[in-house]
Amino acid sequence: MTDQSNDAPRKAGGASRRDFLRTAGLAAGGAALGATGARANTPDPLITEVQPYASFTGEAVDATPYGMPIHYEEHVVRRNVEWLTADPISSINFTPIHALEGTITPQGCAFERHHSGAIEMSKQEYRLMINGLVDRPLVFTFADLMRLPRESRVAFCECAANSGMEWGGAQLNGVQFTHGMIHNMEYIGVPLRVLLEEAGVQPEGKWIFVEGHDASSNGRSIPLEKAMDDCLVAFYANGEALRMEHGYPVRLIVPGWEGNMWVKWLRRIGVYDQAVEAREETSKYTDLLANGIARKWTWEMDAKSVVTSPSPQTPASHGPGPMVITGLAWSGRGKITRVDVSTDGGANWVEARIAGDAQSMALTRFYVDHVWDGKPMLLQSRAVDETGYVQPTKDQLRAVRGLNSIYHNNGIQTWYVNENGEAENVEVS
Amino acid sequence: MSKCRNLIATTALATLAAAPVLAQEFGLGRAALPEEIEAWDVAVLPDGTGLPEGQGDVYDGEEAWINNCAACHGDFAEGAGAWPVVAGGDGTLTDARPVKTVGSYWPYLSTVFDYVHRSMPFGAAQILTYDETYAITAYILYSNGIVEDDFVLSNENFTEVVMPNVDGFIIDDRMETEFPLFVTEPCMSDCSAPVEITKRATDIAVTPAFPRLLLDGTVLEPGATLEEASAQGTATDAAPMEEAAAEPAAEEVQVASLDPAMVEAGERAFRQCRSCHQVGDGARNGTGPTLNGIVGNVAGQVDGFRYSPAFVEKAEEGHVWTEESLDAFLENPRDYIERNRMAFRGVRDADERAALIAYLTSYSN
């Protein structure tokens, strides 16, 4: 008896779910027809009929001890562009920024960049060495780090190659692919300064060299001033432990500077009187100019912005009338002070509304509450940071750097939005 | 007696050094031991700082290169597949498609030594000795036409080698060259004549297929149009999930005779292989061939994979990969098939090899 009575609602719920999907389809169709009229011809069954979820019970509390997004959101995931790299182990994927809002990137869909794969390392196995030009070469365990004073800060991490595929012209058709090598998290960690002071940097020490536990080690040189300023040796992000793919248990945070320097699985900090000039700061992450000379040590990420919606992956299929144009802006040199948006390819601009207080070297959300006339748009955004730097057009950048610098493409992005609201990556004259 | 006192004195000093409370604010962490520093501090700098004693010549370098590097970077450092080209590219840095190699681009030889020794070969890093690293570095110089074939590289003459592009770099000058251009009062209206579209990403069509997300939660699968969306309403349905649930059942039948725990352990152990080898549905040849069906079959049979001469010979002999022969091969790949190109040191642990073979068996037959 008990079994049967428990069983009945489940079956009913199952059958009703399919009915519900059909009904929802009808309702959606009706809504689309009446988009501007906002008047229903027939009562909406989603309102007039008792829905299964309003009658039967839902999932119990322990259904998912660590929850994932509801399956309706299963398309909001990192995606890869396979042809970009030789192998997915030494590769990159992209944050679905077209489908995220606010400024904090959930760790589970924040882009990954590995040079020899994401490694599995426990807190117990973790060691951090500081040596070189220090009074006391030291080894820290994870527990040691957890006993030192902590700080928090929100920071964006952008791969220097973000938008790097666009130097030759519009290439990838989606903001996830053109601008998704970025994430923004709230980190908790020990200031790098505290650790360096524990070891006692000697007067000749001008640089640190940071490397990871993984097989690539991905070593980078950082000038001591930056290391003593705002870098964090972080172990939490967005309220929880770092994810494996982001360097669990410990990664370095280098606010405002290119993501390659944010060494994951941080293993050693060497103090030197010079830069190490390792592979990732000579052969890679140097910017070849048109004259055959390359810039090195281009650490700061220039001010940049992009409209995340509408964009090719999130069309404005709602038709004319009120709409939200939204996007992200950031600068490696401080706060975003202003973002302008154009709907005509840069001829005329309006100042966007910045959401909340812009934080230094962190993603900043902007909105334009637009009333669309239904005509095609050429959408652009343009960021200004506290140094007065105005995000340039791609052609302005090309005039200085040529087409082969790969890294640090912060040019203005254009989306062509047609009458149907479908968006496309284009460049304009 | 005095020896004993010295020992005590030394211990006391060591204790002080490990916890010099006066100098350290927190006194956390412990002194790094010299052996530990030697193990981890392997950085080599342009001025020769950190160079270990050792030497290697071009001839030995070629052999080490063929064994460890050629599978990805080509026999002559010309590159293979999408892996980096290491030699050539002279004078191409101003071309439309510059070829950035050690010879044409890298400013310092120390970077080559440092990177090869600490990070290569890909998938089996930190297996090269110092002498092998000197030899491979010498071979890379030779491949780039920087030294002759009788060249011997050592810690003695290392810093005498000057790389062709050493003067090809400037320190970031954006503050001088770009800030004056871009720190301006932004134009707000009538900034340009009406613009035209000059380039479209859809003309190039290199973007992977993606679904489009509509405001009402509708997910448009790749290829679906907006019209179809308004006709079909909510596009999500339960069918794909049911299919996914059905799949494992088929696999279970296939691996029924294998110990699932072994297969699982093998899957974990396979991590050390997967930088070169793929297995399972959709596996493709990479640096190494796909491994579907390897157990019980003749060596060197994967379509479209370019095997080394050593493997071609084994295939011609009809060499079969049994559990026993795979075990011997995995224990020491270099010895089992001499001059093969698999840059892998082998699996010492017999249980781990058994697990790997169980895992591969689950994808065979």
Coordinates of C-alpha atoms in Angstrom, one line a residue, chain B residues 7-364:
Chain B
L7 CA 78.1 17.8 16.8
I8 CA 76.0 19.3 19.6
A9 CA 77.2 22.8 18.7
T10 CA 76.3 22.2 15.0
T11 CA 72.9 20.8 15.8
A12 CA 72.2 23.9 18.0
L13 CA 73.2 26.2 15.2
A14 CA 71.0 24.2 12.7
T15 CA 68.1 24.5 15.1
L16 CA 68.6 28.3 15.3
A17 CA 68.9 28.6 11.6
A18 CA 65.6 26.7 11.1
A19 CA 63.8 28.9 13.5
P20 CA 65.4 32.3 13.7
V21 CA 62.5 33.8 15.5
L22 CA 64.1 37.2 15.8
A23 CA 64.5 37.6 12.0
Q24 CA 61.3 36.0 10.9
E25 CA 58.0 37.6 11.8
F26 CA 56.1 34.3 11.9
G27 CA 58.8 31.6 12.1
L28 CA 56.7 29.3 9.9
G29 CA 58.3 27.1 7.2
R30 CA 61.6 25.3 7.8
A31 CA 65.1 25.6 6.4
A32 CA 65.4 24.2 2.9
L33 CA 68.1 21.5 2.8
P34 CA 70.9 21.8 0.2
E35 CA 69.7 18.5 -1.4
E36 CA 66.2 19.8 -1.7
I37 CA 67.4 23.0 -3.3
E38 CA 69.6 21.1 -5.7
A39 CA 66.7 18.9 -6.7
W40 CA 64.3 21.8 -7.5
D41 CA 66.5 24.8 -8.3
V42 CA 67.4 23.7 -11.9
A43 CA 67.0 27.1 -13.5
V44 CA 69.7 28.1 -16.0
L45 CA 70.1 31.8 -16.7
P46 CA 71.6 33.7 -19.8
D47 CA 74.8 34.5 -17.9
G48 CA 75.3 30.8 -17.1
T49 CA 74.0 30.9 -13.6
G50 CA 72.8 27.5 -12.7
L51 CA 74.6 25.6 -15.4
P52 CA 75.5 22.1 -14.2
E53 CA 78.8 20.4 -15.1
G54 CA 78.6 18.3 -18.1
Q55 CA 79.0 18.1 -21.9
G56 CA 77.6 16.6 -25.0
D57 CA 78.3 16.6 -28.7
V58 CA 76.2 16.9 -31.9
Y59 CA 76.5 13.2 -32.7
D60 CA 75.2 12.0 -29.3
G61 CA 72.7 14.8 -29.5
E62 CA 71.3 13.4 -32.7
E63 CA 70.8 10.0 -31.2
A64 CA 69.1 11.5 -28.1
W65 CA 67.0 13.7 -30.3
I66 CA 65.8 10.8 -32.4
N67 CA 64.9 8.8 -29.3
N68 CA 63.3 11.6 -27.3
C69 CA 62.3 14.5 -29.5
A70 CA 61.8 13.6 -33.2
A71 CA 58.4 12.1 -32.8
C72 CA 57.0 15.6 -32.3
H73 CA 59.7 17.9 -33.6
G74 CA 60.8 15.9 -36.7
D75 CA 64.1 14.1 -37.3
F76 CA 65.8 17.4 -38.3
A77 CA 63.9 19.6 -35.9
E78 CA 61.6 20.7 -38.7
G79 CA 58.5 20.0 -36.7
A80 CA 55.8 17.3 -37.1
G81 CA 52.0 17.9 -37.1
A82 CA 51.1 21.0 -35.2
W83 CA 54.1 20.7 -32.8
P84 CA 56.7 23.4 -32.7
V85 CA 59.3 23.8 -35.4
V86 CA 62.7 24.0 -33.7
A87 CA 65.0 24.7 -36.6
G88 CA 65.0 27.0 -39.6
G89 CA 63.0 30.1 -40.2
D90 CA 66.0 32.4 -40.6
G91 CA 65.0 35.8 -41.8
T92 CA 61.2 35.1 -41.6
L93 CA 60.4 37.4 -38.7
T94 CA 59.0 40.2 -40.9
D95 CA 57.1 37.7 -43.2
A96 CA 53.3 37.4 -43.2
R97 CA 53.9 34.0 -41.5
P98 CA 57.0 34.1 -39.4
V99 CA 58.6 30.8 -38.4
K100 CA 59.8 31.4 -34.9
T101 CA 62.4 28.7 -34.0
V102 CA 65.3 28.4 -31.6
G103 CA 67.6 29.6 -34.4
S104 CA 65.4 32.4 -35.8
Y105 CA 63.8 33.7 -32.6
W106 CA 65.1 32.5 -29.2
P107 CA 67.5 35.1 -27.8
Y108 CA 69.4 32.9 -25.3
L109 CA 70.8 29.4 -25.4
S110 CA 70.2 29.1 -21.6
T111 CA 66.5 29.0 -22.4
V112 CA 67.0 25.9 -24.6
F113 CA 69.0 24.0 -22.0
D114 CA 66.6 25.0 -19.1
Y115 CA 63.5 24.1 -21.0
V116 CA 64.7 20.8 -22.5
H117 CA 66.0 19.7 -19.1
R118 CA 63.0 20.6 -17.0
S119 CA 60.0 20.3 -19.3
M120 CA 60.9 17.9 -22.1
P121 CA 60.2 15.4 -23.5
F122 CA 56.5 16.2 -23.4
G123 CA 54.8 13.4 -21.4
A124 CA 58.0 12.2 -19.8
A125 CA 59.7 15.4 -18.5
Q126 CA 62.8 15.4 -16.3
I127 CA 64.2 12.1 -17.6
L128 CA 67.1 13.6 -19.4
T129 CA 70.6 13.7 -17.8
Y130 CA 72.7 16.8 -17.9
D131 CA 75.0 15.3 -20.5
E132 CA 72.0 14.3 -22.7
T133 CA 70.7 17.9 -22.3
Y134 CA 74.0 19.3 -23.4
A135 CA 74.0 16.9 -26.4
I136 CA 70.4 17.7 -27.4
T137 CA 71.2 21.5 -27.1
A138 CA 74.2 21.0 -29.3
Y139 CA 72.1 19.1 -31.9
I140 CA 69.5 21.9 -31.9
L141 CA 72.3 24.4 -32.5
Y142 CA 73.6 22.2 -35.3
S143 CA 70.2 21.8 -36.9
N144 CA 69.9 25.6 -37.0
G145 CA 73.3 26.0 -38.7
I146 CA 74.8 27.7 -35.7
V147 CA 77.6 25.2 -35.0
E148 CA 79.4 22.5 -37.1
D149 CA 78.9 18.8 -36.7
D150 CA 82.1 18.4 -34.6
F151 CA 80.8 20.8 -31.9
V152 CA 80.9 19.8 -28.3
L153 CA 78.9 21.9 -25.8
S154 CA 79.8 22.0 -22.2
N155 CA 79.4 24.2 -19.2
E156 CA 82.9 25.6 -20.1
N157 CA 82.0 27.0 -23.5
F158 CA 78.2 27.4 -23.1
T159 CA 78.1 31.2 -22.6
E160 CA 80.3 31.7 -25.7
V161 CA 77.5 30.7 -27.9
V162 CA 75.6 33.8 -29.1
M163 CA 72.1 33.3 -30.6
P164 CA 71.4 34.9 -33.9
N165 CA 68.3 36.9 -32.6
V166 CA 69.8 38.0 -29.3
D167 CA 69.3 41.6 -30.2
G168 CA 65.8 41.0 -31.6
F169 CA 63.9 42.0 -28.4
I170 CA 63.0 45.3 -26.8
I171 CA 61.5 45.8 -23.3
D172 CA 57.8 46.7 -23.3
D173 CA 57.5 50.2 -24.7
R174 CA 53.8 50.6 -24.8
M175 CA 53.9 53.6 -22.3
E176 CA 56.1 55.5 -24.8
T177 CA 54.7 54.3 -28.1
E178 CA 51.0 53.6 -27.4
F179 CA 49.9 55.7 -24.5
P180 CA 50.4 59.0 -26.2
L181 CA 48.1 57.7 -29.0
F182 CA 45.4 56.1 -26.9
V183 CA 45.2 58.5 -23.9
T184 CA 42.8 60.9 -25.5
E185 CA 39.3 62.4 -25.0
P186 CA 37.0 59.8 -26.7
C187 CA 34.8 61.1 -29.5
M188 CA 31.1 60.6 -28.7
S189 CA 29.2 61.7 -31.9
D190 CA 29.7 61.8 -35.6
C191 CA 33.1 60.2 -35.1
S192 CA 33.2 58.7 -38.6
A193 CA 31.2 58.4 -41.8
P194 CA 28.7 55.5 -41.8
V195 CA 30.8 52.4 -41.7
E196 CA 30.7 49.3 -43.8
I197 CA 31.4 45.7 -42.9
T198 CA 34.8 44.7 -44.3
K199 CA 35.4 41.2 -42.8
R200 CA 33.1 38.5 -41.5
A201 CA 34.0 35.6 -39.4
T202 CA 31.3 33.5 -41.1
D203 CA 33.2 33.8 -44.4
I204 CA 36.1 32.0 -42.8
A205 CA 34.0 29.4 -41.0
V206 CA 36.6 28.0 -38.6
T207 CA 34.5 28.3 -35.4
P208 CA 33.4 25.0 -33.8
A209 CA 29.6 24.4 -33.9
F210 CA 27.9 25.9 -30.9
P211 CA 24.3 26.1 -29.6
R212 CA 22.6 29.5 -29.4
L213 CA 20.9 30.5 -26.2
L214 CA 17.7 32.5 -26.3
L215 CA 16.3 34.8 -23.6
D216 CA 13.4 32.4 -22.8
G217 CA 15.8 29.5 -22.1
T218 CA 15.4 27.9 -25.5
V219 CA 18.6 26.2 -26.7
L220 CA 19.0 26.3 -30.5
E221 CA 21.2 23.4 -31.5
P222 CA 23.9 24.2 -34.2
G223 CA 22.2 24.7 -37.5
A224 CA 18.7 25.4 -36.1
T225 CA 17.2 28.7 -37.2
L226 CA 15.3 31.2 -35.1
E227 CA 12.1 30.4 -37.1
E228 CA 12.4 26.7 -36.1
A229 CA 12.8 27.8 -32.5
S230 CA 9.6 29.8 -32.3
A231 CA 7.8 26.8 -34.0
Q232 CA 9.2 24.1 -31.7
G233 CA 9.2 26.0 -28.4
T234 CA 11.5 24.7 -25.7
A235 CA 14.0 22.6 -27.5
T236 CA 15.4 20.6 -24.6
D237 CA 14.1 17.1 -24.3
A238 CA 15.0 14.0 -22.2
A239 CA 15.9 11.7 -25.1
P240 CA 19.6 12.3 -25.2
M241 CA 19.9 11.6 -21.5
E242 CA 18.2 8.3 -22.0
E243 CA 20.6 7.4 -24.7
A244 CA 23.5 8.3 -22.5
A245 CA 22.2 6.1 -19.7
A246 CA 21.9 3.2 -22.1
E247 CA 25.6 3.3 -23.2
P248 CA 27.4 2.0 -20.2
A249 CA 25.4 -1.3 -20.3
A250 CA 27.0 -2.2 -23.7
E251 CA 30.4 -1.5 -22.3
E252 CA 29.8 -3.7 -19.3
V253 CA 29.2 -6.7 -21.5
Q254 CA 32.5 -6.1 -23.3
V255 CA 34.6 -5.9 -20.2
A256 CA 32.8 -8.5 -18.2
S257 CA 35.8 -10.9 -18.0
L258 CA 38.0 -8.1 -16.7
D259 CA 38.4 -7.0 -13.1
P260 CA 36.7 -3.6 -13.1
A261 CA 39.0 -2.4 -10.3
M262 CA 42.0 -3.2 -12.5
V263 CA 40.5 -1.5 -15.5
E264 CA 39.8 1.6 -13.3
A265 CA 43.4 1.5 -11.9
G266 CA 44.6 1.2 -15.5
E267 CA 42.6 4.2 -16.6
R268 CA 44.3 6.2 -13.9
A269 CA 47.7 4.9 -14.9
F270 CA 46.9 5.7 -18.5
R271 CA 47.3 9.4 -17.7
Q272 CA 51.0 9.0 -18.2
C273 CA 50.3 7.7 -21.8
R274 CA 47.6 10.0 -22.9
S275 CA 49.8 12.9 -23.9
C276 CA 50.7 10.7 -26.9
H277 CA 48.0 8.0 -27.1
Q278 CA 44.2 8.0 -27.3
V279 CA 41.9 5.1 -26.7
G280 CA 38.1 4.6 -26.9
D281 CA 35.4 6.1 -29.1
G282 CA 36.7 8.9 -31.3
A283 CA 40.3 8.2 -30.5
R284 CA 42.7 9.7 -33.1
N285 CA 46.3 9.3 -33.8
G286 CA 48.5 11.8 -32.0
T287 CA 52.2 11.7 -31.3
G288 CA 51.5 8.0 -30.8
P289 CA 49.0 5.7 -32.5
T290 CA 45.5 5.0 -31.2
L291 CA 45.5 1.9 -28.9
N292 CA 42.0 0.5 -29.6
G293 CA 42.4 -3.2 -30.2
I294 CA 46.1 -3.4 -29.4
V295 CA 45.9 -6.4 -27.1
G296 CA 46.0 -9.6 -29.1
N297 CA 46.9 -7.9 -32.3
V298 CA 50.0 -7.6 -34.5
A299 CA 52.2 -4.5 -33.7
G300 CA 52.3 -1.5 -36.0
Q301 CA 48.8 -1.9 -37.6
V302 CA 47.1 1.4 -36.9
D303 CA 45.9 3.1 -40.1
G304 CA 47.4 6.5 -40.9
F305 CA 50.1 6.4 -38.3
R306 CA 53.7 6.8 -39.4
Y307 CA 55.6 4.2 -37.4
S308 CA 59.4 4.3 -36.8
P309 CA 61.4 1.9 -38.8
A310 CA 61.9 -0.2 -35.7
F311 CA 58.1 -0.7 -35.4
V312 CA 57.7 -1.3 -39.1
E313 CA 60.2 -4.1 -38.7
K314 CA 58.2 -5.6 -35.8
A315 CA 55.0 -5.4 -37.8
E316 CA 56.7 -7.3 -40.6
E317 CA 57.9 -9.9 -38.2
G318 CA 54.2 -10.4 -37.2
H319 CA 55.0 -9.5 -33.6
V320 CA 51.8 -9.9 -31.5
W321 CA 51.0 -7.8 -28.5
T322 CA 50.1 -10.4 -25.9
E323 CA 49.7 -9.6 -22.3
E324 CA 53.2 -10.9 -21.8
S325 CA 54.9 -9.0 -24.6
L326 CA 53.1 -5.8 -23.7
D327 CA 54.2 -6.2 -20.1
A328 CA 57.8 -6.6 -21.2
F329 CA 57.6 -3.6 -23.6
L330 CA 56.0 -1.3 -21.0
E331 CA 58.6 -2.2 -18.5
N332 CA 61.4 -0.9 -20.7
P333 CA 60.3 0.3 -24.1
R334 CA 63.8 1.3 -25.2
D335 CA 65.3 -2.1 -24.6
Y336 CA 62.3 -4.1 -25.9
I337 CA 62.3 -2.5 -29.3
E338 CA 65.6 -0.8 -29.9
R339 CA 65.6 2.6 -31.6
N340 CA 61.9 3.0 -31.4
R341 CA 60.7 6.6 -31.0
M342 CA 58.4 6.3 -28.0
A343 CA 59.9 8.9 -25.6
F344 CA 58.8 7.1 -22.5
R345 CA 60.9 5.7 -19.6
G346 CA 58.6 2.7 -19.0
V347 CA 56.5 1.6 -16.0
R348 CA 58.5 0.0 -13.2
D349 CA 55.7 -1.2 -11.1
A350 CA 54.4 -4.6 -12.3
D351 CA 50.9 -4.1 -10.9
E352 CA 50.6 -0.8 -12.7
R353 CA 51.6 -2.5 -15.9
A354 CA 49.0 -5.2 -15.3
A355 CA 46.4 -2.5 -14.7
L356 CA 47.3 -0.7 -17.9
I357 CA 47.1 -3.9 -19.9
A358 CA 43.6 -4.6 -18.4
Y359 CA 42.6 -1.1 -19.3
L360 CA 43.8 -1.5 -22.9
T361 CA 42.2 -5.0 -23.1
S362 CA 38.8 -3.3 -22.3
Y363 CA 39.2 -1.5 -25.6
S364 CA 40.3 -4.6 -27.5

